[in-house]
């Protein structure tokens, strides 16, 4: 919204001047191009990928992110009791180097005691990335926690909080590389991230498949406007792409409002988060949705 808001006056003025009338964009001539991509009035073309505005309310794309081809093999993660961020202080994650190995083989972490940070001492080889469909077994030693339960009836986390034995329910794994997630509040909704102690010896394990090609397609293939935004400021130009992006931004702004009339932080991040909401309000929402912005700040 910030950028389109600043560009809109220039586009609108341009359409009224004789010079611009003579040089109006056409779909066949790039507005700008580099060695990497070309920008047209209705599309962006990057090699074999094209994102195109079919109309002011429709977008289509065959783009696929190349990020999966260059994923860091250093996997960072934390263990979580009852779906809470209660193992290690912020910024201190466990780290395991998931180097490529024989096809189909399962990598395995050392046995890591809960609350004792593990950092793989091996250096990362140059130009080495996480292989597709890497299977990784993560092993957790929860016996220090269970011993504290038996001795004192509770375990004291790094925050100084007491976790009582009767409140212990589940153990999860959290992290940044899919299918891992750092959304601790929603770990309970991801059963594949729950760690299990199959034989009751206090050793919890989970095996995950990382960098799955099936999960590489994270870009929506199409957008068709479905939400009424007629009450918002409207914008049109000779550039179908910016028109469609502007209308998409309006729809996303409306979609971001919770039933209680506050701004949602993200798809998997419900509720009002001070930093995110403040930034959104500064950029656009104060003028676009003032009552929602006000209620979010008060919340």
XYZ file of C-alpha atoms in Angstrom:
299
model
C 0.000 0.000 0.000
C 2.846 2.349 0.831
C 4.450 2.114 -2.590
C 1.293 2.068 -4.683
C 0.022 5.064 -2.737
C 3.105 7.034 -3.727
C 3.049 5.860 -7.322
C -0.630 6.504 -7.936
C -0.394 10.325 -8.298
C 2.394 9.972 -10.865
C 0.393 7.483 -12.915
C -2.754 9.592 -12.766
C -0.953 12.796 -13.741
C 0.791 10.970 -16.573
C -2.472 9.910 -18.168
C -3.512 13.561 -18.450
C -0.400 14.912 -20.184
C 0.136 14.868 -23.994
C 3.603 13.310 -23.686
C 2.276 10.393 -21.715
C -0.737 10.040 -23.971
C 1.697 9.394 -26.834
C 3.774 6.860 -24.860
C 1.105 4.843 -23.152
C 2.308 1.334 -22.326
C 1.518 -1.682 -24.457
C 1.608 -5.292 -23.354
C 4.255 -6.154 -25.974
C 6.852 -3.543 -24.970
C 8.645 -3.829 -21.621
C 8.478 -0.812 -19.343
C 11.758 -1.887 -17.785
C 14.003 -4.926 -18.008
C 17.252 -6.349 -16.712
C 19.175 -9.561 -17.181
C 16.903 -11.204 -14.631
C 13.355 -10.120 -15.496
C 11.193 -7.810 -17.579
C 8.309 -5.627 -16.406
C 5.362 -5.042 -18.741
C 2.160 -3.050 -18.302
C 0.268 -6.227 -17.486
C 2.929 -8.701 -16.363
C 6.325 -9.609 -14.965
C 8.398 -12.184 -16.869
C 11.338 -13.977 -15.276
C 12.746 -16.698 -17.512
C 10.046 -19.357 -17.937
C 7.882 -17.793 -15.239
C 5.178 -15.195 -15.878
C 2.847 -13.359 -13.525
C 0.067 -11.606 -15.429
C -2.914 -9.394 -14.662
C -5.808 -10.894 -16.606
C -7.938 -7.947 -15.504
C -8.055 -5.375 -12.711
C -9.399 -8.099 -10.419
C -7.537 -11.202 -11.641
C -3.932 -12.371 -11.434
C -2.357 -15.595 -12.726
C 1.153 -16.919 -12.170
C 3.179 -20.053 -12.871
C 6.028 -18.939 -10.612
C 7.741 -21.430 -8.329
C 10.179 -20.283 -5.679
C 13.758 -21.468 -6.095
C 14.343 -21.141 -2.350
C 13.993 -24.902 -1.847
C 16.999 -25.506 -4.087
C 19.201 -23.426 -1.805
C 17.984 -24.283 1.697
C 20.530 -24.058 4.486
C 21.451 -27.561 5.723
C 21.846 -26.175 9.257
C 18.520 -27.039 10.899
C 17.624 -24.938 13.933
C 15.021 -26.147 16.403
C 13.767 -26.118 19.977
C 11.907 -28.648 22.058
C 8.614 -27.582 23.541
C 6.715 -28.957 26.510
C 2.944 -28.498 26.179
C 3.413 -26.340 23.075
C 5.216 -23.529 24.904
C 8.535 -21.813 24.191
C 10.115 -23.126 27.390
C 13.333 -24.948 26.540
C 15.989 -22.331 25.731
C 16.299 -18.520 25.938
C 15.477 -16.457 22.826
C 18.176 -16.652 20.166
C 19.587 -19.909 21.539
C 18.401 -22.737 19.310
C 19.649 -26.267 18.871
C 21.512 -26.669 15.580
C 22.069 -29.812 13.506
C 23.917 -29.991 10.179
C 21.770 -32.115 7.845
C 24.357 -32.949 5.195
C 23.342 -34.911 2.089
C 23.819 -38.649 2.450
C 22.891 -41.891 0.690
C 19.533 -41.606 -1.043
C 16.766 -42.805 1.243
C 18.939 -42.865 4.379
C 17.631 -41.215 7.546
C 19.847 -38.715 9.355
C 19.797 -38.734 13.145
C 20.663 -36.113 15.733
C 22.585 -36.971 18.881
C 20.517 -37.528 22.015
C 19.921 -33.945 23.204
C 18.966 -33.314 26.857
C 16.071 -30.878 27.290
C 17.377 -27.431 28.213
C 20.984 -28.154 27.179
C 21.682 -26.436 23.878
C 23.281 -28.548 21.159
C 25.235 -26.916 18.315
C 26.664 -29.191 15.642
C 30.442 -28.556 15.614
C 30.897 -29.552 11.966
C 31.529 -26.729 9.457
C 29.103 -26.286 6.591
C 30.796 -27.216 3.296
C 30.751 -24.502 0.650
C 27.855 -24.630 -1.828
C 26.166 -27.434 0.089
C 22.398 -27.283 0.519
C 19.648 -29.305 2.140
C 18.841 -32.211 -0.159
C 15.216 -32.775 -1.244
C 13.248 -35.213 0.918
C 15.852 -35.306 3.678
C 14.608 -37.583 6.461
C 15.756 -36.524 9.912
C 15.186 -38.286 13.219
C 15.393 -35.847 16.133
C 16.094 -37.366 19.548
C 15.322 -35.718 22.889
C 16.448 -36.829 26.335
C 13.642 -35.741 28.656
C 14.981 -37.690 31.616
C 16.336 -34.567 33.419
C 12.803 -33.137 33.383
C 11.245 -36.418 34.499
C 13.839 -36.738 37.287
C 12.918 -33.241 38.518
C 9.258 -34.271 38.500
C 10.075 -37.311 40.633
C 12.319 -35.404 43.067
C 10.511 -32.065 43.448
C 7.182 -32.487 41.689
C 8.097 -29.773 39.180
C 10.716 -28.723 36.638
C 12.028 -25.141 36.545
C 12.359 -23.706 33.027
C 14.972 -21.187 31.898
C 12.411 -18.459 32.630
C 12.253 -19.514 36.257
C 8.729 -20.850 35.788
C 7.708 -24.077 37.498
C 6.230 -26.767 35.287
C 4.380 -29.185 37.566
C 4.244 -32.901 36.887
C 0.460 -33.001 36.795
C 0.465 -30.343 34.052
C 2.824 -32.248 31.755
C 0.990 -33.391 28.618
C 2.992 -33.408 25.382
C 6.383 -32.685 23.847
C 6.754 -30.969 20.469
C 9.552 -29.954 18.150
C 9.595 -26.353 16.843
C 11.822 -24.785 14.204
C 12.059 -22.710 11.064
C 12.516 -25.279 8.267
C 9.247 -26.774 6.971
C 7.424 -28.777 8.176
C 8.704 -27.288 11.448
C 7.018 -24.170 12.781
C 7.945 -21.488 15.305
C 4.301 -20.725 15.997
C 4.351 -22.274 19.461
C 0.711 -21.462 20.161
C -0.348 -23.633 17.217
C 1.977 -26.597 17.748
C -0.896 -28.529 19.313
C -2.641 -28.302 15.934
C 0.326 -29.966 14.181
C 0.315 -33.613 15.335
C 3.214 -34.435 13.016
C 5.444 -32.281 15.243
C 4.626 -34.156 18.458
C 7.497 -36.248 19.811
C 6.790 -39.727 21.156
C 8.331 -41.952 23.836
C 7.427 -45.344 22.413
C 8.947 -47.497 25.175
C 8.584 -45.173 28.170
C 12.324 -44.734 28.753
C 12.227 -40.923 28.717
C 13.715 -40.699 25.203
C 11.368 -38.847 22.832
C 11.750 -39.030 19.060
C 10.185 -37.751 15.858
C 11.156 -38.327 12.218
C 10.483 -35.552 9.733
C 10.913 -35.171 5.981
C 12.553 -31.845 5.181
C 12.638 -29.922 1.895
C 9.838 -31.839 0.237
C 9.452 -30.865 -3.446
C 5.678 -31.149 -3.026
C 5.875 -28.265 -0.551
C 8.042 -26.124 -2.833
C 5.054 -24.531 -4.559
C 4.195 -21.802 -2.092
C 3.008 -19.170 -4.579
C -0.705 -18.951 -5.334
C -1.417 -19.757 -8.971
C -4.384 -17.409 -9.265
C -6.133 -14.562 -7.563
C -9.715 -13.570 -8.295
C -11.278 -10.788 -6.298
C -14.017 -12.118 -4.021
C -14.374 -9.436 -1.326
C -16.231 -6.148 -1.779
C -13.838 -3.206 -1.337
C -15.913 -0.539 -3.083
C -15.909 1.632 0.050
C -12.098 1.933 -0.046
C -10.280 4.553 -2.190
C -10.304 3.339 -5.804
C -7.444 3.501 -8.289
C -7.116 2.862 -12.018
C -4.433 3.478 -14.624
C -3.071 2.307 -17.964
C -1.155 -0.394 -16.123
C -3.356 -3.469 -15.505
C -0.686 -4.987 -13.269
C -0.631 -2.114 -10.777
C -4.422 -1.924 -10.869
C -4.705 -5.609 -9.981
C -2.034 -5.367 -7.286
C -3.786 -2.359 -5.760
C -7.095 -4.230 -5.660
C -5.352 -7.281 -4.208
C -3.893 -5.055 -1.474
C -7.361 -3.712 -0.646
C -8.757 -7.229 -0.402
C -5.871 -8.395 1.798
C -6.385 -5.377 4.057
C -10.036 -6.285 4.541
C -9.216 -9.976 4.961
C -6.791 -9.080 7.756
C -9.583 -7.838 10.040
C -10.610 -10.267 12.783
C -14.267 -10.754 13.830
C -13.566 -8.484 16.813
C -12.550 -5.654 14.427
C -8.815 -5.796 15.155
C -6.022 -6.412 12.664
C -4.787 -10.004 12.409
C -1.003 -10.329 12.344
C -0.776 -13.153 9.792
C -2.307 -16.349 8.493
C -0.975 -18.418 11.401
C -0.586 -15.554 13.870
C -3.889 -14.567 15.372
C -4.433 -11.553 17.564
C -2.797 -8.150 17.914
C 1.013 -8.055 17.884
C 2.318 -4.595 18.776
C 5.185 -4.414 16.269
C 3.300 -5.796 13.265
C 0.102 -3.839 13.889
C 1.980 -0.574 14.497
C 3.888 -0.970 11.234
C 0.721 -1.718 9.268
C -1.037 1.273 10.794
C 1.854 3.612 9.954
C 2.009 2.381 6.354
C -1.667 2.457 5.415
C -4.266 1.204 7.844
C -4.629 4.467 9.807
C -6.173 6.095 6.741
C -7.632 2.988 5.091
C -9.333 1.471 8.153
C -9.118 4.085 10.955
C -11.618 2.468 13.345
C -9.943 -0.930 13.038
C -6.536 0.706 13.528
C -7.736 2.534 16.630
C -9.252 -0.579 18.173
C -6.056 -2.537 17.477
C -3.921 0.092 19.215
C -6.251 0.176 22.206
C -6.119 -3.631 22.415
